[in-house]
Amino acid sequence: MSKILVIGCGAVATVAIHKLAQNPTVFHEIVIASRTISKCEKLANILANAETKISVDAVDASDKDNVVALINKHRPDLVMNVALPYQNIPIMEACIATKTHYMDTACAEVPEKAGFEYGTQWVYHDKFREAGVIALLGCGFDPGVTSVFCMYAKKHYFDAIDTIDILDANGGDHGYPFATNFNPEINIREITLPGRYYEAGAYKQIPALSEKYAYPFKEIGTRNMYLMYHEEIESLAKFIPEVKRIRFFMSFGESYLTHLRALENVGMTSVTPIKFQGTYIVPLQFLRAMLPDPASLGPRTKGKTNIGCIIRGTKDGKPVSYRVYNVCDHESAYKETGSQAVAYTTGVPAMIGAKMIVTGIWRGQGVFNVEQFDPDPFMDALNEWGLPWIEEFNPHGIDDEN
């Protein structure tokens, strides 16, 4: 049995903690830590009847020394970072200092500049190796499950993978004119970046949201899918070296994009501080405060998500086309965990990644991505813990005419 320190108490953390508590034979104790301890206490009270012991604490996760003190106080087997991506580096450095296993669900970022790359975390490989512990990066759904999907396909169906298209579609409706399904600041920073994809050994860039395809999803209908940059493109290109092209697409409705463009046009999506009434504020952070809290969307959201990969390549010299994906129902996710499907599809894989580490199924010393481990036990756990996957051969491609 193991003790997990969860840093963060938002919607994703809520799902991950529910799932940890559902697995007491592996996780006998959970410590929930956040800057706002009242949120931790509320969640702990909801799970008061769980067999797993749950306690709470306060932490400033942006302060390495504060995180070191927290880890030394509780001595967990693993730190699960489901806080903001800005806090990845100080939490990683605290785990090195205390020789504690680490994991997260998204790539590190800095507040001052929109953008992300795994290189900012891969550079800590030697330090984690010297500390004798593992850092598992990007163990949510995308990144995370989508990469496991690709490695599972490579192991079982392909000798060589030529192309990967990752499709993240949300068919849910929360009823608001404009809201984001996870932290608005992180979400909007990501969406307004230039589109970027990997092809022929190099990255190609296009203007943000400038390339669109309509894709017919059986379960949620046809959705407009926009080419974006996402961090798993970087890790997949590294760990599937023969791949010729990797693209990532996300669905957006016209109402969402209309609001986003208006906000962008008036400067509200900027991360550059401006002076207002004698005080410097960041417009995007002000906007975040004005938008609905993603944690409040759970009881309002109906519909389903559909996230997966279309993979093409060869096996025994013959072409193979394969799709693997998950469909998650918003209302079912809320009924189980109090969070909608976008949080559910990230929180469940976080628990599974923690299980892989603390049970020794995935082992290592240093910094690792999910692509570097055997995908089979993770795929089995997805079916067991609420994210069953579906396979198709010869699927409709995103470039194919409808």
mmCIF file of C-alpha atoms in Angstrom:
data_model
loop_
_atom_site.group_PDB
_atom_site.id
_atom_site.type_symbol
_atom_site.label_atom_id
_atom_site.label_comp_id
_atom_site.label_asym_id
_atom_site.label_seq_id
_atom_site.Cartn_x
_atom_site.Cartn_y
_atom_site.Cartn_z
ATOM 1 C CA MET A 1 0.000 0.000 0.000
ATOM 2 C CA SER A 2 1.106 3.571 -0.614
ATOM 3 C CA LYS A 3 0.678 7.172 0.475
ATOM 4 C CA ILE A 4 0.001 9.808 -2.183
ATOM 5 C CA LEU A 5 0.412 13.562 -1.840
ATOM 6 C CA VAL A 6 -1.912 15.282 -4.324
ATOM 7 C CA ILE A 7 -1.023 18.920 -4.988
ATOM 8 C CA GLY A 8 -4.022 20.764 -6.422
ATOM 9 C CA CYS A 9 -7.744 20.593 -5.709
ATOM 10 C CA GLY A 10 -9.481 21.625 -8.923
ATOM 11 C CA ALA A 11 -11.754 19.568 -11.146
ATOM 12 C CA VAL A 12 -9.032 17.170 -12.377
ATOM 13 C CA ALA A 13 -7.692 16.663 -8.856
ATOM 14 C CA THR A 14 -11.229 15.954 -7.644
ATOM 15 C CA VAL A 15 -11.563 13.094 -10.135
ATOM 16 C CA ALA A 16 -8.089 11.733 -9.433
ATOM 17 C CA ILE A 17 -8.710 11.758 -5.670
ATOM 18 C CA HIS A 18 -12.078 10.009 -6.045
ATOM 19 C CA LYS A 19 -10.356 7.324 -8.110
ATOM 20 C CA LEU A 20 -7.448 6.971 -5.669
ATOM 21 C CA ALA A 21 -9.972 6.528 -2.860
ATOM 22 C CA GLN A 22 -11.795 3.829 -4.856
ATOM 23 C CA ASN A 23 -8.587 1.775 -4.834
ATOM 24 C CA PRO A 24 -7.678 1.377 -1.127
ATOM 25 C CA THR A 25 -5.691 -1.813 -1.627
ATOM 26 C CA VAL A 26 -3.115 0.258 -3.535
ATOM 27 C CA PHE A 27 -3.570 3.727 -2.011
ATOM 28 C CA HIS A 28 -4.030 3.517 1.754
ATOM 29 C CA GLU A 29 -3.543 7.232 2.418
ATOM 30 C CA ILE A 30 -4.068 10.475 0.482
ATOM 31 C CA VAL A 31 -2.947 13.956 1.486
ATOM 32 C CA ILE A 32 -4.685 16.752 -0.455
ATOM 33 C CA ALA A 33 -2.764 20.036 -0.532
ATOM 34 C CA SER A 34 -3.659 23.350 -2.126
ATOM 35 C CA ARG A 35 -3.261 27.062 -1.542
ATOM 36 C CA THR A 36 -6.997 27.133 -0.668
ATOM 37 C CA ILE A 37 -7.275 24.562 2.097
ATOM 38 C CA SER A 38 -11.062 24.983 2.362
ATOM 39 C CA LYS A 39 -11.414 23.289 -1.056
ATOM 40 C CA CYS A 40 -9.360 20.362 0.237
ATOM 41 C CA GLU A 41 -11.482 20.111 3.378
ATOM 42 C CA LYS A 42 -14.698 20.111 1.336
ATOM 43 C CA LEU A 43 -13.492 17.237 -0.832
ATOM 44 C CA ALA A 44 -12.172 15.305 2.159
ATOM 45 C CA ASN A 45 -15.603 15.614 3.799
ATOM 46 C CA ILE A 46 -17.296 14.261 0.661
ATOM 47 C CA LEU A 47 -14.999 11.223 0.850
ATOM 48 C CA ALA A 48 -15.176 10.864 4.625
ATOM 49 C CA ASN A 49 -16.560 7.319 4.398
ATOM 50 C CA ALA A 50 -13.801 6.078 2.108
ATOM 51 C CA GLU A 51 -11.627 3.247 3.370
ATOM 52 C CA THR A 52 -8.562 5.243 2.325
ATOM 53 C CA LYS A 53 -7.340 7.705 4.959
ATOM 54 C CA ILE A 54 -7.612 11.295 3.698
ATOM 55 C CA SER A 55 -6.026 14.393 5.252
ATOM 56 C CA VAL A 56 -5.472 17.959 4.024
ATOM 57 C CA ASP A 57 -2.800 20.640 4.166
ATOM 58 C CA ALA A 58 -1.985 24.045 2.709
ATOM 59 C CA VAL A 59 0.829 24.697 0.231
ATOM 60 C CA ASP A 60 2.174 27.399 -2.040
ATOM 61 C CA ALA A 61 3.152 25.127 -4.918
ATOM 62 C CA SER A 62 5.058 27.943 -6.638
ATOM 63 C CA ASP A 63 7.573 27.926 -3.772
ATOM 64 C CA LYS A 64 10.024 25.012 -3.882
ATOM 65 C CA ASP A 65 10.939 25.352 -0.200
ATOM 66 C CA ASN A 66 7.276 25.318 0.798
ATOM 67 C CA VAL A 67 6.753 22.118 -1.196
ATOM 68 C CA VAL A 68 9.900 20.558 0.322
ATOM 69 C CA ALA A 69 8.537 21.263 3.802
ATOM 70 C CA LEU A 70 5.184 19.724 2.853
ATOM 71 C CA ILE A 71 6.826 16.560 1.497
ATOM 72 C CA ASN A 72 9.077 16.217 4.536
ATOM 73 C CA LYS A 73 6.051 16.616 6.800
ATOM 74 C CA HIS A 74 3.989 13.877 5.152
ATOM 75 C CA ARG A 75 6.650 11.608 3.556
ATOM 76 C CA PRO A 76 4.529 10.357 0.639
ATOM 77 C CA ASP A 77 5.580 7.606 -1.746
ATOM 78 C CA LEU A 78 4.557 9.770 -4.706
ATOM 79 C CA VAL A 79 3.672 13.405 -5.389
ATOM 80 C CA MET A 80 0.837 13.763 -7.900
ATOM 81 C CA ASN A 81 0.980 17.263 -9.367
ATOM 82 C CA VAL A 82 -2.441 18.321 -10.637
ATOM 83 C CA ALA A 83 -1.868 22.002 -9.929
ATOM 84 C CA LEU A 84 -1.129 24.659 -12.568
ATOM 85 C CA PRO A 85 1.581 23.937 -15.187
ATOM 86 C CA TYR A 86 3.429 27.005 -13.842
ATOM 87 C CA GLN A 87 4.141 24.977 -10.729
ATOM 88 C CA ASN A 88 5.640 21.872 -12.372
ATOM 89 C CA ILE A 89 9.260 22.983 -12.019
ATOM 90 C CA PRO A 90 9.246 23.970 -8.318
ATOM 91 C CA ILE A 91 7.370 20.762 -7.460
ATOM 92 C CA MET A 92 9.848 18.685 -9.499
ATOM 93 C CA GLU A 93 12.772 20.384 -7.764
ATOM 94 C CA ALA A 94 11.183 19.667 -4.381
ATOM 95 C CA CYS A 95 10.827 16.001 -5.313
ATOM 96 C CA ILE A 96 14.511 15.847 -6.284
ATOM 97 C CA ALA A 97 15.494 17.453 -2.964
ATOM 98 C CA THR A 98 13.398 14.958 -0.980
ATOM 99 C CA LYS A 99 14.015 11.935 -3.245
ATOM 100 C CA THR A 100 10.298 11.449 -3.886
ATOM 101 C CA HIS A 101 8.575 10.047 -6.982
ATOM 102 C CA TYR A 102 6.784 12.671 -9.098
ATOM 103 C CA MET A 103 4.080 12.746 -11.762
ATOM 104 C CA ASP A 104 2.014 15.364 -13.602
ATOM 105 C CA THR A 105 -0.665 15.582 -16.304
ATOM 106 C CA ALA A 106 0.519 18.516 -18.443
ATOM 107 C CA CYS A 107 3.729 20.131 -19.679
ATOM 108 C CA ALA A 108 5.402 22.902 -17.695
ATOM 109 C CA GLU A 109 4.672 26.533 -18.578
ATOM 110 C CA VAL A 110 5.747 29.950 -17.304
ATOM 111 C CA PRO A 111 3.245 32.743 -16.582
ATOM 112 C CA GLU A 112 5.132 35.392 -18.559
ATOM 113 C CA LYS A 113 4.985 33.678 -21.963
ATOM 114 C CA ALA A 114 2.385 31.436 -23.589
ATOM 115 C CA GLY A 115 3.832 28.156 -24.834
ATOM 116 C CA PHE A 116 5.242 24.881 -23.600
ATOM 117 C CA GLU A 117 7.836 22.237 -24.427
ATOM 118 C CA TYR A 118 8.986 19.103 -22.653
ATOM 119 C CA GLY A 119 12.598 20.208 -22.882
ATOM 120 C CA THR A 120 12.057 22.353 -19.773
ATOM 121 C CA GLN A 121 11.367 19.145 -17.809
ATOM 122 C CA TRP A 122 13.531 16.613 -19.670
ATOM 123 C CA VAL A 123 16.615 18.555 -18.497
ATOM 124 C CA TYR A 124 15.953 17.228 -14.984
ATOM 125 C CA HIS A 125 16.518 13.605 -16.046
ATOM 126 C CA ASP A 126 19.990 13.256 -14.537
ATOM 127 C CA LYS A 127 18.948 14.882 -11.266
ATOM 128 C CA PHE A 128 16.011 12.494 -10.835
ATOM 129 C CA ARG A 129 18.258 9.572 -11.778
ATOM 130 C CA GLU A 130 20.830 10.623 -9.191
ATOM 131 C CA ALA A 131 18.044 10.940 -6.601
ATOM 132 C CA GLY A 132 16.945 7.390 -7.470
ATOM 133 C CA VAL A 133 13.330 8.326 -8.220
ATOM 134 C CA ILE A 134 11.051 8.650 -11.232
ATOM 135 C CA ALA A 135 9.307 11.662 -12.743
ATOM 136 C CA LEU A 136 6.417 10.639 -15.006
ATOM 137 C CA LEU A 137 5.337 13.459 -17.310
ATOM 138 C CA GLY A 138 2.027 14.093 -19.023
ATOM 139 C CA CYS A 139 -0.131 11.305 -17.606
ATOM 140 C CA GLY A 140 -3.579 12.731 -18.332
ATOM 141 C CA PHE A 141 -5.606 11.945 -21.444
ATOM 142 C CA ASP A 142 -3.972 14.228 -23.984
ATOM 143 C CA PRO A 143 -1.151 14.144 -23.208
ATOM 144 C CA GLY A 144 -1.138 10.702 -21.664
ATOM 145 C CA VAL A 145 -3.686 8.208 -22.897
ATOM 146 C CA THR A 146 -3.296 9.332 -26.512
ATOM 147 C CA SER A 147 0.404 8.450 -26.343
ATOM 148 C CA VAL A 148 -0.357 5.112 -24.680
ATOM 149 C CA PHE A 149 -2.825 4.460 -27.513
ATOM 150 C CA CYS A 150 -0.042 5.034 -30.044
ATOM 151 C CA MET A 151 2.444 2.779 -28.253
ATOM 152 C CA TYR A 152 -0.206 0.061 -27.925
ATOM 153 C CA ALA A 153 -0.860 0.296 -31.655
ATOM 154 C CA LYS A 154 2.877 0.169 -32.395
ATOM 155 C CA LYS A 155 3.311 -2.896 -30.177
ATOM 156 C CA HIS A 156 0.376 -4.894 -31.547
ATOM 157 C CA TYR A 157 -0.514 -3.708 -35.050
ATOM 158 C CA PHE A 158 2.403 -1.896 -36.717
ATOM 159 C CA ASP A 159 6.006 -2.498 -37.677
ATOM 160 C CA ALA A 160 6.279 1.186 -38.580
ATOM 161 C CA ILE A 161 3.950 4.127 -37.950
ATOM 162 C CA ASP A 162 3.797 6.748 -40.693
ATOM 163 C CA THR A 163 1.166 9.217 -39.484
ATOM 164 C CA ILE A 164 -0.696 10.014 -36.268
ATOM 165 C CA ASP A 165 -3.734 12.270 -36.038
ATOM 166 C CA ILE A 166 -4.998 12.952 -32.505
ATOM 167 C CA LEU A 167 -8.655 14.024 -32.364
ATOM 168 C CA ASP A 168 -10.063 15.619 -29.202
ATOM 169 C CA ALA A 169 -13.773 16.310 -29.632
ATOM 170 C CA ASN A 170 -16.184 17.536 -26.984
ATOM 171 C CA GLY A 171 -19.853 17.125 -27.795
ATOM 172 C CA GLY A 172 -20.919 18.522 -24.433
ATOM 173 C CA ASP A 173 -23.101 21.561 -23.766
ATOM 174 C CA HIS A 174 -22.863 23.495 -20.479
ATOM 175 C CA GLY A 175 -25.398 26.165 -21.456
ATOM 176 C CA TYR A 176 -23.090 29.168 -21.038
ATOM 177 C CA PRO A 177 -22.393 31.536 -23.973
ATOM 178 C CA PHE A 178 -18.671 31.230 -23.220
ATOM 179 C CA ALA A 179 -16.796 29.069 -20.693
ATOM 180 C CA THR A 180 -13.775 26.786 -20.687
ATOM 181 C CA ASN A 181 -13.776 23.154 -19.572
ATOM 182 C CA PHE A 182 -10.535 23.511 -17.623
ATOM 183 C CA ASN A 183 -8.539 26.427 -16.191
ATOM 184 C CA PRO A 184 -9.487 29.379 -18.463
ATOM 185 C CA GLU A 185 -6.038 30.931 -18.364
ATOM 186 C CA ILE A 186 -4.269 27.721 -19.442
ATOM 187 C CA ASN A 187 -6.996 26.841 -21.952
ATOM 188 C CA ILE A 188 -7.013 30.202 -23.732
ATOM 189 C CA ARG A 189 -3.208 30.468 -23.790
ATOM 190 C CA GLU A 190 -3.084 27.089 -25.513
ATOM 191 C CA ILE A 191 -5.803 27.794 -28.074
ATOM 192 C CA THR A 192 -4.475 31.191 -29.161
ATOM 193 C CA LEU A 193 -0.974 29.867 -29.910
ATOM 194 C CA PRO A 194 -0.067 29.308 -33.569
ATOM 195 C CA GLY A 195 -0.980 25.871 -34.876
ATOM 196 C CA ARG A 196 2.008 23.550 -35.102
ATOM 197 C CA TYR A 197 2.540 20.012 -36.351
ATOM 198 C CA TYR A 198 5.404 17.621 -37.033
ATOM 199 C CA GLU A 199 6.218 16.516 -40.563
ATOM 200 C CA ALA A 200 9.307 15.056 -42.252
ATOM 201 C CA GLY A 201 11.498 15.605 -39.200
ATOM 202 C CA ALA A 202 10.583 19.260 -38.653
ATOM 203 C CA TYR A 203 7.848 21.391 -37.095
ATOM 204 C CA LYS A 204 5.553 23.361 -39.401
ATOM 205 C CA GLN A 205 3.622 26.373 -38.105
ATOM 206 C CA ILE A 206 0.331 27.943 -39.227
ATOM 207 C CA PRO A 207 -1.789 30.799 -37.807
ATOM 208 C CA ALA A 208 -3.936 29.847 -34.813
ATOM 209 C CA LEU A 209 -7.192 28.070 -35.695
ATOM 210 C CA SER A 210 -6.591 28.557 -39.408
ATOM 211 C CA GLU A 211 -6.915 24.918 -40.513
ATOM 212 C CA LYS A 212 -10.270 23.205 -40.038
ATOM 213 C CA TYR A 213 -11.706 19.809 -40.932
ATOM 214 C CA ALA A 214 -15.192 18.404 -40.345
ATOM 215 C CA TYR A 215 -15.000 14.910 -38.874
ATOM 216 C CA PRO A 216 -18.013 12.580 -38.514
ATOM 217 C CA PHE A 217 -17.965 11.018 -35.038
ATOM 218 C CA LYS A 218 -20.474 8.208 -34.695
ATOM 219 C CA GLU A 219 -21.311 8.980 -31.067
ATOM 220 C CA ILE A 220 -21.416 12.801 -31.072
ATOM 221 C CA GLY A 221 -22.003 13.740 -34.714
ATOM 222 C CA THR A 222 -19.870 15.795 -37.074
ATOM 223 C CA ARG A 223 -17.582 18.310 -35.376
ATOM 224 C CA ASN A 224 -15.333 21.041 -36.702
ATOM 225 C CA MET A 225 -11.778 20.044 -35.779
ATOM 226 C CA TYR A 226 -9.022 22.688 -35.681
ATOM 227 C CA LEU A 227 -5.315 21.963 -35.982
ATOM 228 C CA MET A 228 -3.436 22.997 -32.823
ATOM 229 C CA TYR A 229 -0.151 22.340 -31.122
ATOM 230 C CA HIS A 230 -0.109 19.936 -28.185
ATOM 231 C CA GLU A 231 2.797 18.639 -26.136
ATOM 232 C CA GLU A 232 2.409 14.949 -26.967
ATOM 233 C CA ILE A 233 3.461 15.752 -30.528
ATOM 234 C CA GLU A 234 6.934 16.424 -29.123
ATOM 235 C CA SER A 235 7.192 13.223 -27.092
ATOM 236 C CA LEU A 236 5.649 11.014 -29.792
ATOM 237 C CA ALA A 237 8.122 12.363 -32.371
ATOM 238 C CA LYS A 238 10.942 11.481 -29.973
ATOM 239 C CA PHE A 239 9.800 7.973 -29.093
ATOM 240 C CA ILE A 240 8.384 6.903 -32.481
ATOM 241 C CA PRO A 241 11.365 8.049 -34.557
ATOM 242 C CA GLU A 242 10.123 6.655 -37.877
ATOM 243 C CA VAL A 243 6.904 8.700 -37.825
ATOM 244 C CA LYS A 244 6.493 11.026 -40.802
ATOM 245 C CA ARG A 245 3.724 13.286 -39.522
ATOM 246 C CA ILE A 246 1.901 13.997 -36.254
ATOM 247 C CA ARG A 247 -1.040 16.375 -35.951
ATOM 248 C CA PHE A 248 -3.407 17.318 -33.128
ATOM 249 C CA PHE A 249 -6.981 18.542 -33.612
ATOM 250 C CA MET A 250 -9.538 19.888 -31.152
ATOM 251 C CA SER A 251 -13.214 20.689 -31.677
ATOM 252 C CA PHE A 252 -14.722 24.138 -31.096
ATOM 253 C CA GLY A 253 -18.189 25.504 -31.664
ATOM 254 C CA GLU A 254 -18.816 28.741 -33.535
ATOM 255 C CA SER A 255 -20.155 30.529 -30.443
ATOM 256 C CA TYR A 256 -16.962 29.730 -28.532
ATOM 257 C CA LEU A 257 -14.735 30.934 -31.367
ATOM 258 C CA THR A 258 -16.758 34.119 -31.896
ATOM 259 C CA HIS A 259 -16.365 35.053 -28.227
ATOM 260 C CA LEU A 260 -12.681 34.102 -28.261
ATOM 261 C CA ARG A 261 -11.930 36.243 -31.320
ATOM 262 C CA ALA A 262 -13.716 39.240 -29.798
ATOM 263 C CA LEU A 263 -11.768 38.863 -26.546
ATOM 264 C CA GLU A 264 -8.512 38.490 -28.471
ATOM 265 C CA ASN A 265 -9.256 41.563 -30.612
ATOM 266 C CA VAL A 266 -9.643 43.773 -27.552
ATOM 267 C CA GLY A 267 -6.546 42.415 -25.832
ATOM 268 C CA MET A 268 -8.230 40.355 -23.113
ATOM 269 C CA THR A 269 -6.257 37.207 -23.962
ATOM 270 C CA SER A 270 -2.880 38.925 -23.542
ATOM 271 C CA VAL A 271 -0.381 37.714 -20.921
ATOM 272 C CA THR A 272 1.453 41.051 -20.955
ATOM 273 C CA PRO A 273 0.767 43.102 -17.792
ATOM 274 C CA ILE A 274 -0.979 46.451 -18.191
ATOM 275 C CA LYS A 275 -1.364 49.279 -15.702
ATOM 276 C CA PHE A 276 -4.925 49.801 -14.465
ATOM 277 C CA GLN A 277 -5.747 52.376 -11.783
ATOM 278 C CA GLY A 278 -2.170 52.318 -10.554
ATOM 279 C CA THR A 279 -1.887 48.518 -10.424
ATOM 280 C CA TYR A 280 -0.412 46.118 -12.961
ATOM 281 C CA ILE A 281 -2.770 43.345 -14.017
ATOM 282 C CA VAL A 282 -2.553 40.580 -16.619
ATOM 283 C CA PRO A 283 -5.637 40.806 -18.894
ATOM 284 C CA LEU A 284 -5.956 37.047 -19.270
ATOM 285 C CA GLN A 285 -5.835 36.548 -15.501
ATOM 286 C CA PHE A 286 -8.560 39.166 -15.082
ATOM 287 C CA LEU A 287 -10.632 37.355 -17.713
ATOM 288 C CA ARG A 288 -10.112 34.074 -15.866
ATOM 289 C CA ALA A 289 -11.613 35.632 -12.746
ATOM 290 C CA MET A 290 -14.679 36.732 -14.710
ATOM 291 C CA LEU A 291 -15.414 33.394 -16.386
ATOM 292 C CA PRO A 292 -17.301 30.472 -14.802
ATOM 293 C CA ASP A 293 -15.162 28.177 -12.663
ATOM 294 C CA PRO A 294 -14.685 24.941 -14.658
ATOM 295 C CA ALA A 295 -15.494 23.009 -11.482
ATOM 296 C CA SER A 296 -18.992 24.534 -11.600
ATOM 297 C CA LEU A 297 -19.742 23.102 -15.059
ATOM 298 C CA GLY A 298 -20.301 19.521 -13.895
ATOM 299 C CA PRO A 299 -24.014 19.678 -13.017
ATOM 300 C CA ARG A 300 -24.778 21.759 -16.144
ATOM 301 C CA THR A 301 -22.950 19.752 -18.804
ATOM 302 C CA LYS A 302 -24.676 17.173 -20.984
ATOM 303 C CA GLY A 303 -23.324 15.162 -23.908
ATOM 304 C CA LYS A 304 -20.116 13.209 -24.483
ATOM 305 C CA THR A 305 -16.448 13.554 -25.332
ATOM 306 C CA ASN A 306 -14.701 11.506 -28.008
ATOM 307 C CA ILE A 307 -10.886 11.479 -27.860
ATOM 308 C CA GLY A 308 -8.471 9.203 -29.665
ATOM 309 C CA CYS A 309 -5.987 8.625 -32.459
ATOM 310 C CA ILE A 310 -6.043 7.697 -36.134
ATOM 311 C CA ILE A 311 -2.802 5.869 -36.909
ATOM 312 C CA ARG A 312 -1.509 4.752 -40.289
ATOM 313 C CA GLY A 313 1.554 2.730 -41.179
ATOM 314 C CA THR A 314 2.642 -0.761 -42.196
ATOM 315 C CA LYS A 315 2.709 -4.306 -40.840
ATOM 316 C CA ASP A 316 4.528 -7.092 -42.700
ATOM 317 C CA GLY A 317 4.905 -4.737 -45.631
ATOM 318 C CA LYS A 318 1.173 -4.076 -45.908
ATOM 319 C CA PRO A 319 -0.641 -0.796 -45.135
ATOM 320 C CA VAL A 320 -2.605 -0.613 -41.881
ATOM 321 C CA SER A 321 -5.090 2.074 -40.823
ATOM 322 C CA TYR A 322 -6.315 2.019 -37.217
ATOM 323 C CA ARG A 323 -8.315 4.170 -34.846
ATOM 324 C CA VAL A 324 -8.518 3.819 -31.066
ATOM 325 C CA TYR A 325 -10.596 6.146 -28.890
ATOM 326 C CA ASN A 326 -12.687 6.631 -25.772
ATOM 327 C CA VAL A 327 -16.197 8.056 -25.413
ATOM 328 C CA CYS A 328 -16.984 9.591 -22.014
ATOM 329 C CA ASP A 329 -20.391 10.808 -20.859
ATOM 330 C CA HIS A 330 -20.461 14.131 -18.978
ATOM 331 C CA GLU A 331 -23.464 13.269 -16.826
ATOM 332 C CA SER A 332 -22.112 9.860 -15.841
ATOM 333 C CA ALA A 333 -18.756 11.412 -14.916
ATOM 334 C CA TYR A 334 -20.488 14.020 -12.762
ATOM 335 C CA LYS A 335 -22.668 11.449 -11.040
ATOM 336 C CA GLU A 336 -19.588 9.449 -10.026
ATOM 337 C CA THR A 337 -17.087 12.186 -9.151
ATOM 338 C CA GLY A 338 -18.796 15.598 -9.188
ATOM 339 C CA SER A 339 -16.833 16.678 -12.285
ATOM 340 C CA GLN A 340 -17.623 16.691 -16.004
ATOM 341 C CA ALA A 341 -16.013 14.411 -18.601
ATOM 342 C CA VAL A 342 -13.119 16.719 -19.548
ATOM 343 C CA ALA A 343 -11.840 16.535 -15.969
ATOM 344 C CA TYR A 344 -12.770 12.855 -15.689
ATOM 345 C CA THR A 345 -10.735 11.862 -18.737
ATOM 346 C CA THR A 346 -7.670 13.552 -17.211
ATOM 347 C CA GLY A 347 -8.120 12.507 -13.586
ATOM 348 C CA VAL A 348 -8.622 8.791 -14.233
ATOM 349 C CA PRO A 349 -5.328 8.372 -16.138
ATOM 350 C CA ALA A 350 -3.548 10.288 -13.367
ATOM 351 C CA MET A 351 -4.686 7.659 -10.870
ATOM 352 C CA ILE A 352 -3.669 4.868 -13.248
ATOM 353 C CA GLY A 353 -0.210 6.405 -13.699
ATOM 354 C CA ALA A 354 0.175 6.616 -9.934
ATOM 355 C CA LYS A 355 -0.789 2.961 -9.681
ATOM 356 C CA MET A 356 1.754 1.997 -12.338
ATOM 357 C CA ILE A 357 4.509 3.704 -10.314
ATOM 358 C CA VAL A 358 3.713 2.681 -6.746
ATOM 359 C CA THR A 359 3.074 -0.971 -7.663
ATOM 360 C CA GLY A 360 6.314 -1.134 -9.648
ATOM 361 C CA ILE A 361 4.651 -2.016 -12.955
ATOM 362 C CA TRP A 362 6.388 1.008 -14.477
ATOM 363 C CA ARG A 363 9.915 1.449 -13.100
ATOM 364 C CA GLY A 364 12.740 3.854 -13.736
ATOM 365 C CA GLN A 365 15.086 6.455 -12.337
ATOM 366 C CA GLY A 366 14.980 9.781 -14.141
ATOM 367 C CA VAL A 367 12.407 11.713 -16.171
ATOM 368 C CA PHE A 368 10.096 9.647 -18.369
ATOM 369 C CA ASN A 369 7.080 10.025 -20.626
ATOM 370 C CA VAL A 370 4.355 7.403 -20.855
ATOM 371 C CA GLU A 371 5.610 6.329 -24.306
ATOM 372 C CA GLN A 372 8.642 4.705 -22.647
ATOM 373 C CA PHE A 373 6.696 2.012 -20.795
ATOM 374 C CA ASP A 374 4.689 -1.106 -21.651
ATOM 375 C CA PRO A 375 1.238 0.170 -22.700
ATOM 376 C CA ASP A 376 -0.662 -3.060 -22.025
ATOM 377 C CA PRO A 377 -1.215 -2.769 -18.238
ATOM 378 C CA PHE A 378 -2.260 0.857 -18.642
ATOM 379 C CA MET A 379 -4.728 -0.067 -21.391
ATOM 380 C CA ASP A 380 -6.187 -2.799 -19.179
ATOM 381 C CA ALA A 381 -6.567 -0.311 -16.333
ATOM 382 C CA LEU A 382 -8.421 2.150 -18.563
ATOM 383 C CA ASN A 383 -11.092 -0.489 -19.144
ATOM 384 C CA GLU A 384 -11.216 -1.295 -15.438
ATOM 385 C CA TRP A 385 -11.423 2.255 -14.099
ATOM 386 C CA GLY A 386 -13.982 3.991 -16.297
ATOM 387 C CA LEU A 387 -12.377 4.872 -19.645
ATOM 388 C CA PRO A 388 -13.036 1.884 -21.929
ATOM 389 C CA TRP A 389 -11.528 2.156 -25.386
ATOM 390 C CA ILE A 390 -12.845 1.234 -28.819
ATOM 391 C CA GLU A 391 -10.857 0.013 -31.829
ATOM 392 C CA GLU A 392 -11.599 0.404 -35.542
ATOM 393 C CA PHE A 393 -9.654 -0.723 -38.573
ATOM 394 C CA ASN A 394 -9.785 1.231 -41.826
ATOM 395 C CA PRO A 395 -11.465 4.235 -40.121
ATOM 396 C CA HIS A 396 -12.528 7.454 -41.776
ATOM 397 C CA GLY A 397 -9.497 9.763 -41.914
ATOM 398 C CA ILE A 398 -9.662 13.429 -41.034
ATOM 399 C CA ASP A 399 -8.453 14.333 -44.549
ATOM 400 C CA ASP A 400 -11.006 12.053 -46.216
ATOM 401 C CA GLU A 401 -14.056 13.589 -47.839
ATOM 402 C CA ASN A 402 -17.213 13.099 -45.770
#
